[in-house]
Amino acid sequence: MRIIDSHCHLDRVDLSAFGGDMESLLAHAKTLSVEQFLCVCIDLEHFSDVLDLAKNHPQIYASVGVHPCELDGKDPSVEELLTLADDDKIIAIGETGLDYFHVEKDSADWQRERFRRHIRASNQSGKPMIIHTRNAKADTIQIMQQEKARAGVMHCFSEDWDTAQAALDLGFYISFSGIITFKSANDLREVAQKVPLDRLLVETDSPYLTPVPYRGKPNSPAYTYYVASMLAEIRNTTIDEIAKATTQNFNDLFFHER
Ligand SMILES: [Zn+2]
Ligand SMILES: [Zn+2]
């Protein structure tokens, strides 16, 4: 069995439990069958850290983009994104999207504009997007439709079925995180039950959002195992089937393999 953590921030995880050593974090993840990682960029100030991780580890891939909540750092043009994305180890554009939880909707023109630039960079480079959306589902889908977003994933999905359906209709994948293990997440588990098997991905978003049974402790990519395990339970199948499908889906999306 092989599981891929489709969204983590390895440059930000706490390595103190691993003697400060990324290799031992990766080895620990492997004991739970988590063997590949997409390390997602949040701001350009730390892009070189993210890229270095991918360059130094064959099992780590990276993305380039600026998170919708980043206020102070560099805000790249489409051309700048394309230049930074021009590397075999950069397999996605993002994370990008809209977040009206942290930024007031009415004052978020810059956020919507930034999102559009990321979509254009994705369409021009052919590299799929990683979309973050919070309290902004209608605008997120509308901008994806207007800009003809072609491929990508709705990461850390926590919206309703209509939003999932709209993203699926655009050809997007839906990635679930540790949120589906939370006691209060019954509605989300219903959504997770309905997403077609060939459009599912799993992630930790570590160091954030630690799943049960480790909630409250630092998150680690290894715990993708518990996300896959919960998906298996919800969908009345085996973790092997979830691992197989989500690994295939990751390769289909990011490496166009079938
Ligand atoms: Zn996010
Ligand atoms: Zn993230």
Short mmCIF file of C-alpha atoms and ligand atoms in Angstrom, two decimals:
data_model
loop_
_atom_site.label_atom_id
_atom_site.label_comp_id
_atom_site.label_asym_id
_atom_site.label_seq_id
_atom_site.Cartn_x
_atom_site.Cartn_y
_atom_site.Cartn_z
CA MET A 1 0.00 0.00 0.00
CA ARG A 2 1.21 3.50 -0.87
CA ILE A 3 -0.38 6.78 0.23
CA ILE A 4 0.45 10.27 -1.08
CA ASP A 5 0.05 13.38 1.08
CA SER A 6 -1.22 15.71 -1.64
CA HIS A 7 -0.86 18.86 0.46
CA CYS A 8 1.58 19.59 3.26
CA HIS A 9 3.88 22.40 4.33
CA LEU A 10 7.07 20.48 5.04
CA ASP A 11 9.07 23.69 5.38
CA ARG A 12 6.89 24.56 8.40
CA VAL A 13 6.50 21.22 10.22
CA ASP A 14 7.93 20.82 13.69
CA LEU A 15 10.91 18.49 13.42
CA SER A 16 11.65 18.40 17.15
CA ALA A 17 9.96 15.00 17.52
CA PHE A 18 12.33 13.75 14.78
CA GLY A 19 15.61 15.04 16.19
CA GLY A 20 15.41 17.99 13.82
CA ASP A 21 15.84 15.64 10.90
CA MET A 22 13.59 15.67 7.81
CA GLU A 23 14.86 12.20 6.86
CA SER A 24 13.48 10.68 10.04
CA LEU A 25 10.14 12.47 9.56
CA LEU A 26 9.96 10.92 6.08
CA ALA A 27 10.99 7.50 7.43
CA HIS A 28 8.26 7.71 10.08
CA ALA A 29 5.68 8.58 7.41
CA LYS A 30 6.81 5.53 5.46
CA THR A 31 5.97 3.27 8.43
CA LEU A 32 2.35 4.35 7.83
CA SER A 33 2.71 3.86 4.04
CA VAL A 34 2.87 7.61 3.32
CA GLU A 35 5.61 7.74 0.71
CA GLN A 36 5.17 10.81 -1.47
CA PHE A 37 4.49 14.43 -0.64
CA LEU A 38 3.41 17.60 -2.37
CA CYS A 39 5.00 20.45 -0.42
CA VAL A 40 2.84 23.50 -1.05
CA CYS A 41 4.15 27.04 -1.35
CA ILE A 42 2.40 29.83 0.61
CA ASP A 43 4.59 32.85 -0.12
CA LEU A 44 7.47 33.64 -2.43
CA GLU A 45 9.73 34.59 0.48
CA HIS A 46 9.87 30.87 1.39
CA PHE A 47 9.66 29.46 -2.12
CA SER A 48 13.35 28.52 -2.20
CA ASP A 49 12.92 26.43 1.00
CA VAL A 50 10.04 24.57 -0.61
CA LEU A 51 11.93 24.04 -3.86
CA ASP A 52 15.08 22.89 -2.01
CA LEU A 53 13.08 20.22 -0.16
CA ALA A 54 11.81 18.92 -3.49
CA LYS A 55 15.25 19.07 -5.10
CA ASN A 56 16.86 17.19 -2.22
CA HIS A 57 14.27 14.41 -1.89
CA PRO A 58 13.02 12.33 -4.83
CA GLN A 59 9.71 11.62 -3.05
CA ILE A 60 8.89 15.32 -2.48
CA TYR A 61 7.30 17.58 -5.12
CA ALA A 62 6.54 21.26 -4.82
CA SER A 63 4.22 24.02 -6.00
CA VAL A 64 4.56 27.76 -6.47
CA GLY A 65 2.01 30.38 -5.49
CA VAL A 66 0.89 32.93 -2.93
CA HIS A 67 -1.80 32.06 -0.38
CA PRO A 68 -4.95 34.25 -0.38
CA CYS A 69 -4.24 35.30 3.22
CA GLU A 70 -0.71 36.56 2.54
CA LEU A 71 -0.83 40.33 2.87
CA ASP A 72 2.75 41.55 3.06
CA GLY A 73 4.89 39.54 0.69
CA LYS A 74 5.52 39.70 -3.01
CA ASP A 75 2.44 39.43 -5.24
CA PRO A 76 3.61 37.84 -8.50
CA SER A 77 2.47 38.59 -12.05
CA VAL A 78 1.43 35.74 -14.36
CA GLU A 79 4.86 35.93 -16.03
CA GLU A 80 6.68 35.70 -12.70
CA LEU A 81 4.65 32.66 -11.72
CA LEU A 82 5.41 31.02 -15.06
CA THR A 83 9.13 31.64 -14.64
CA LEU A 84 9.17 30.19 -11.12
CA ALA A 85 7.06 27.21 -12.19
CA ASP A 86 9.49 26.30 -14.95
CA ASP A 87 11.09 23.35 -13.13
CA ASP A 88 10.35 19.62 -13.28
CA LYS A 89 9.91 19.48 -9.51
CA ILE A 90 7.22 22.19 -9.55
CA ILE A 91 4.08 20.26 -10.42
CA ALA A 92 1.34 22.72 -9.40
CA ILE A 93 0.35 26.38 -9.07
CA GLY A 94 -0.84 27.43 -5.61
CA GLU A 95 -2.00 27.41 -3.07
CA THR A 96 -4.33 30.10 -4.32
CA GLY A 97 -8.01 30.93 -3.99
CA LEU A 98 -10.23 33.06 -1.79
CA ASP A 99 -10.53 33.33 1.98
CA TYR A 100 -13.22 35.64 3.34
CA PHE A 101 -12.75 34.26 6.83
CA HIS A 102 -9.48 36.10 7.24
CA VAL A 103 -10.06 38.94 4.77
CA GLU A 104 -13.30 40.94 4.50
CA LYS A 105 -15.11 40.10 1.24
CA ASP A 106 -15.79 43.72 0.29
CA SER A 107 -12.13 44.68 0.59
CA ALA A 108 -10.80 41.58 -1.15
CA ASP A 109 -10.47 42.82 -4.74
CA TRP A 110 -6.72 42.18 -4.53
CA GLN A 111 -7.42 38.60 -3.44
CA ARG A 112 -9.73 37.94 -6.40
CA GLU A 113 -7.21 39.55 -8.76
CA ARG A 114 -4.40 37.40 -7.38
CA PHE A 115 -6.56 34.29 -7.79
CA ARG A 116 -7.21 35.16 -11.47
CA ARG A 117 -3.47 35.54 -12.11
CA HIS A 118 -2.81 32.09 -10.62
CA ILE A 119 -5.52 30.54 -12.81
CA ARG A 120 -3.97 32.13 -15.90
CA ALA A 121 -0.52 30.86 -14.91
CA SER A 122 -1.97 27.38 -14.43
CA ASN A 123 -3.72 27.38 -17.79
CA GLN A 124 -0.63 28.71 -19.59
CA SER A 125 1.83 26.33 -17.92
CA GLY A 126 -0.46 23.29 -18.00
CA LYS A 127 0.33 22.75 -14.31
CA PRO A 128 -2.78 22.07 -12.19
CA MET A 129 -3.89 24.44 -9.44
CA ILE A 130 -4.23 23.95 -5.71
CA ILE A 131 -7.27 25.89 -4.56
CA HIS A 132 -7.95 27.08 -1.03
CA THR A 133 -11.47 28.36 -0.37
CA ARG A 134 -12.98 29.49 2.91
CA ASN A 135 -16.28 31.35 3.41
CA ALA A 136 -16.05 32.20 -0.28
CA LYS A 137 -17.55 29.28 -2.18
CA ALA A 138 -19.74 31.22 -4.66
CA ASP A 139 -17.01 33.66 -5.70
CA THR A 140 -14.42 30.87 -5.90
CA ILE A 141 -16.52 28.81 -8.31
CA GLN A 142 -17.56 31.88 -10.31
CA ILE A 143 -13.96 33.00 -10.87
CA MET A 144 -12.92 29.44 -11.77
CA GLN A 145 -15.70 29.40 -14.38
CA GLN A 146 -14.95 32.89 -15.72
CA GLU A 147 -11.22 32.19 -16.08
CA LYS A 148 -11.87 28.69 -17.47
CA ALA A 149 -9.78 26.96 -14.83
CA ARG A 150 -8.86 23.65 -16.40
CA ALA A 151 -7.33 21.33 -13.82
CA GLY A 152 -6.55 21.12 -10.16
CA VAL A 153 -7.71 20.26 -6.69
CA MET A 154 -9.98 21.83 -4.11
CA HIS A 155 -7.69 21.30 -1.15
CA CYS A 156 -8.75 20.68 2.44
CA PHE A 157 -12.33 20.55 1.23
CA SER A 158 -14.85 21.67 3.84
CA GLU A 159 -17.74 23.02 1.75
CA ASP A 160 -21.12 21.60 0.79
CA TRP A 161 -22.04 19.10 -1.92
CA ASP A 162 -23.16 21.81 -4.41
CA THR A 163 -19.69 23.35 -4.28
CA ALA A 164 -18.05 19.95 -4.69
CA GLN A 165 -20.34 19.22 -7.64
CA ALA A 166 -19.51 22.54 -9.31
CA ALA A 167 -15.77 21.86 -8.94
CA LEU A 168 -16.19 18.28 -10.20
CA ASP A 169 -18.08 19.65 -13.23
CA LEU A 170 -15.03 21.78 -14.01
CA GLY A 171 -12.88 18.63 -13.93
CA PHE A 172 -11.37 19.30 -10.52
CA TYR A 173 -10.40 16.81 -7.82
CA ILE A 174 -11.51 17.04 -4.19
CA SER A 175 -8.96 16.56 -1.42
CA PHE A 176 -9.96 15.72 2.13
CA SER A 177 -7.89 16.45 5.22
CA GLY A 178 -8.07 15.54 8.90
CA ILE A 179 -11.23 17.64 9.18
CA ILE A 180 -13.22 14.55 8.12
CA THR A 181 -12.08 12.81 11.30
CA PHE A 182 -13.48 15.56 13.54
CA LYS A 183 -16.55 14.60 15.55
CA SER A 184 -18.55 17.61 14.35
CA ALA A 185 -17.93 16.97 10.64
CA ASN A 186 -20.99 14.84 9.82
CA ASP A 187 -22.06 17.02 6.87
CA LEU A 188 -18.57 16.89 5.40
CA ARG A 189 -18.44 13.11 5.78
CA GLU A 190 -21.64 12.94 3.71
CA VAL A 191 -19.93 14.94 0.97
CA ALA A 192 -16.87 12.69 1.19
CA GLN A 193 -19.10 9.67 0.67
CA LYS A 194 -20.44 11.04 -2.61
CA VAL A 195 -17.30 12.25 -4.41
CA PRO A 196 -16.49 9.79 -7.23
CA LEU A 197 -13.61 7.47 -6.32
CA ASP A 198 -11.61 8.63 -9.35
CA ARG A 199 -11.67 12.27 -8.15
CA LEU A 200 -10.56 11.83 -4.53
CA LEU A 201 -7.28 12.94 -2.98
CA VAL A 202 -6.01 12.87 0.61
CA GLU A 203 -3.82 15.32 2.50
CA THR A 204 -2.76 16.49 5.94
CA ASP A 205 -2.17 20.22 5.38
CA SER A 206 0.42 19.66 8.11
CA PRO A 207 1.49 21.29 10.34
CA TYR A 208 -2.15 22.42 10.58
CA LEU A 209 -5.37 20.42 11.13
CA THR A 210 -4.15 17.32 12.95
CA PRO A 211 -6.61 14.41 12.52
CA VAL A 212 -8.09 12.25 15.25
CA PRO A 213 -6.49 10.35 17.08
CA TYR A 214 -3.75 13.00 17.36
CA ARG A 215 -5.91 16.13 17.42
CA GLY A 216 -4.29 18.83 19.56
CA LYS A 217 -0.79 17.55 18.81
CA PRO A 218 1.46 18.74 15.94
CA ASN A 219 0.37 17.35 12.59
CA SER A 220 2.69 15.28 10.42
CA PRO A 221 2.39 13.94 6.85
CA ALA A 222 2.35 10.41 8.30
CA TYR A 223 -1.19 11.07 9.47
CA THR A 224 -2.50 11.04 5.91
CA TYR A 225 -2.96 7.40 6.89
CA TYR A 226 -5.77 8.38 9.29
CA VAL A 227 -7.47 10.52 6.66
CA ALA A 228 -7.41 7.60 4.20
CA SER A 229 -8.62 5.29 6.94
CA MET A 230 -11.60 7.55 7.74
CA LEU A 231 -12.46 7.80 4.04
CA ALA A 232 -12.45 4.00 3.85
CA GLU A 233 -14.81 3.84 6.83
CA ILE A 234 -17.17 6.49 5.42
CA ARG A 235 -17.28 4.80 2.03
CA ASN A 236 -17.51 1.28 3.40
CA THR A 237 -14.37 0.09 1.67
CA THR A 238 -10.77 -0.75 2.56
CA ILE A 239 -7.89 1.62 3.15
CA ASP A 240 -6.02 -0.28 0.41
CA GLU A 241 -8.65 0.71 -2.11
CA ILE A 242 -8.55 4.36 -0.97
CA ALA A 243 -4.73 4.35 -1.10
CA LYS A 244 -4.71 2.82 -4.57
CA ALA A 245 -7.34 5.19 -5.97
CA THR A 246 -5.91 8.38 -4.47
CA THR A 247 -2.39 7.50 -5.61
CA GLN A 248 -3.66 6.85 -9.14
CA ASN A 249 -5.64 10.10 -9.03
CA PHE A 250 -2.59 12.07 -7.90
CA ASN A 251 -0.59 10.68 -10.82
CA ASP A 252 -3.43 11.33 -13.27
CA LEU A 253 -3.77 14.92 -12.16
CA PHE A 254 -0.14 15.96 -11.76
CA PHE A 255 1.64 13.62 -14.17
CA HIS A 256 -1.14 12.91 -16.68
CA GLU A 257 -0.65 9.18 -16.28
CA ARG A 258 -3.33 6.65 -16.95
ZN ZN B 1 -5.16 26.09 2.42
ZN ZN B 2 -2.04 24.59 2.93
#
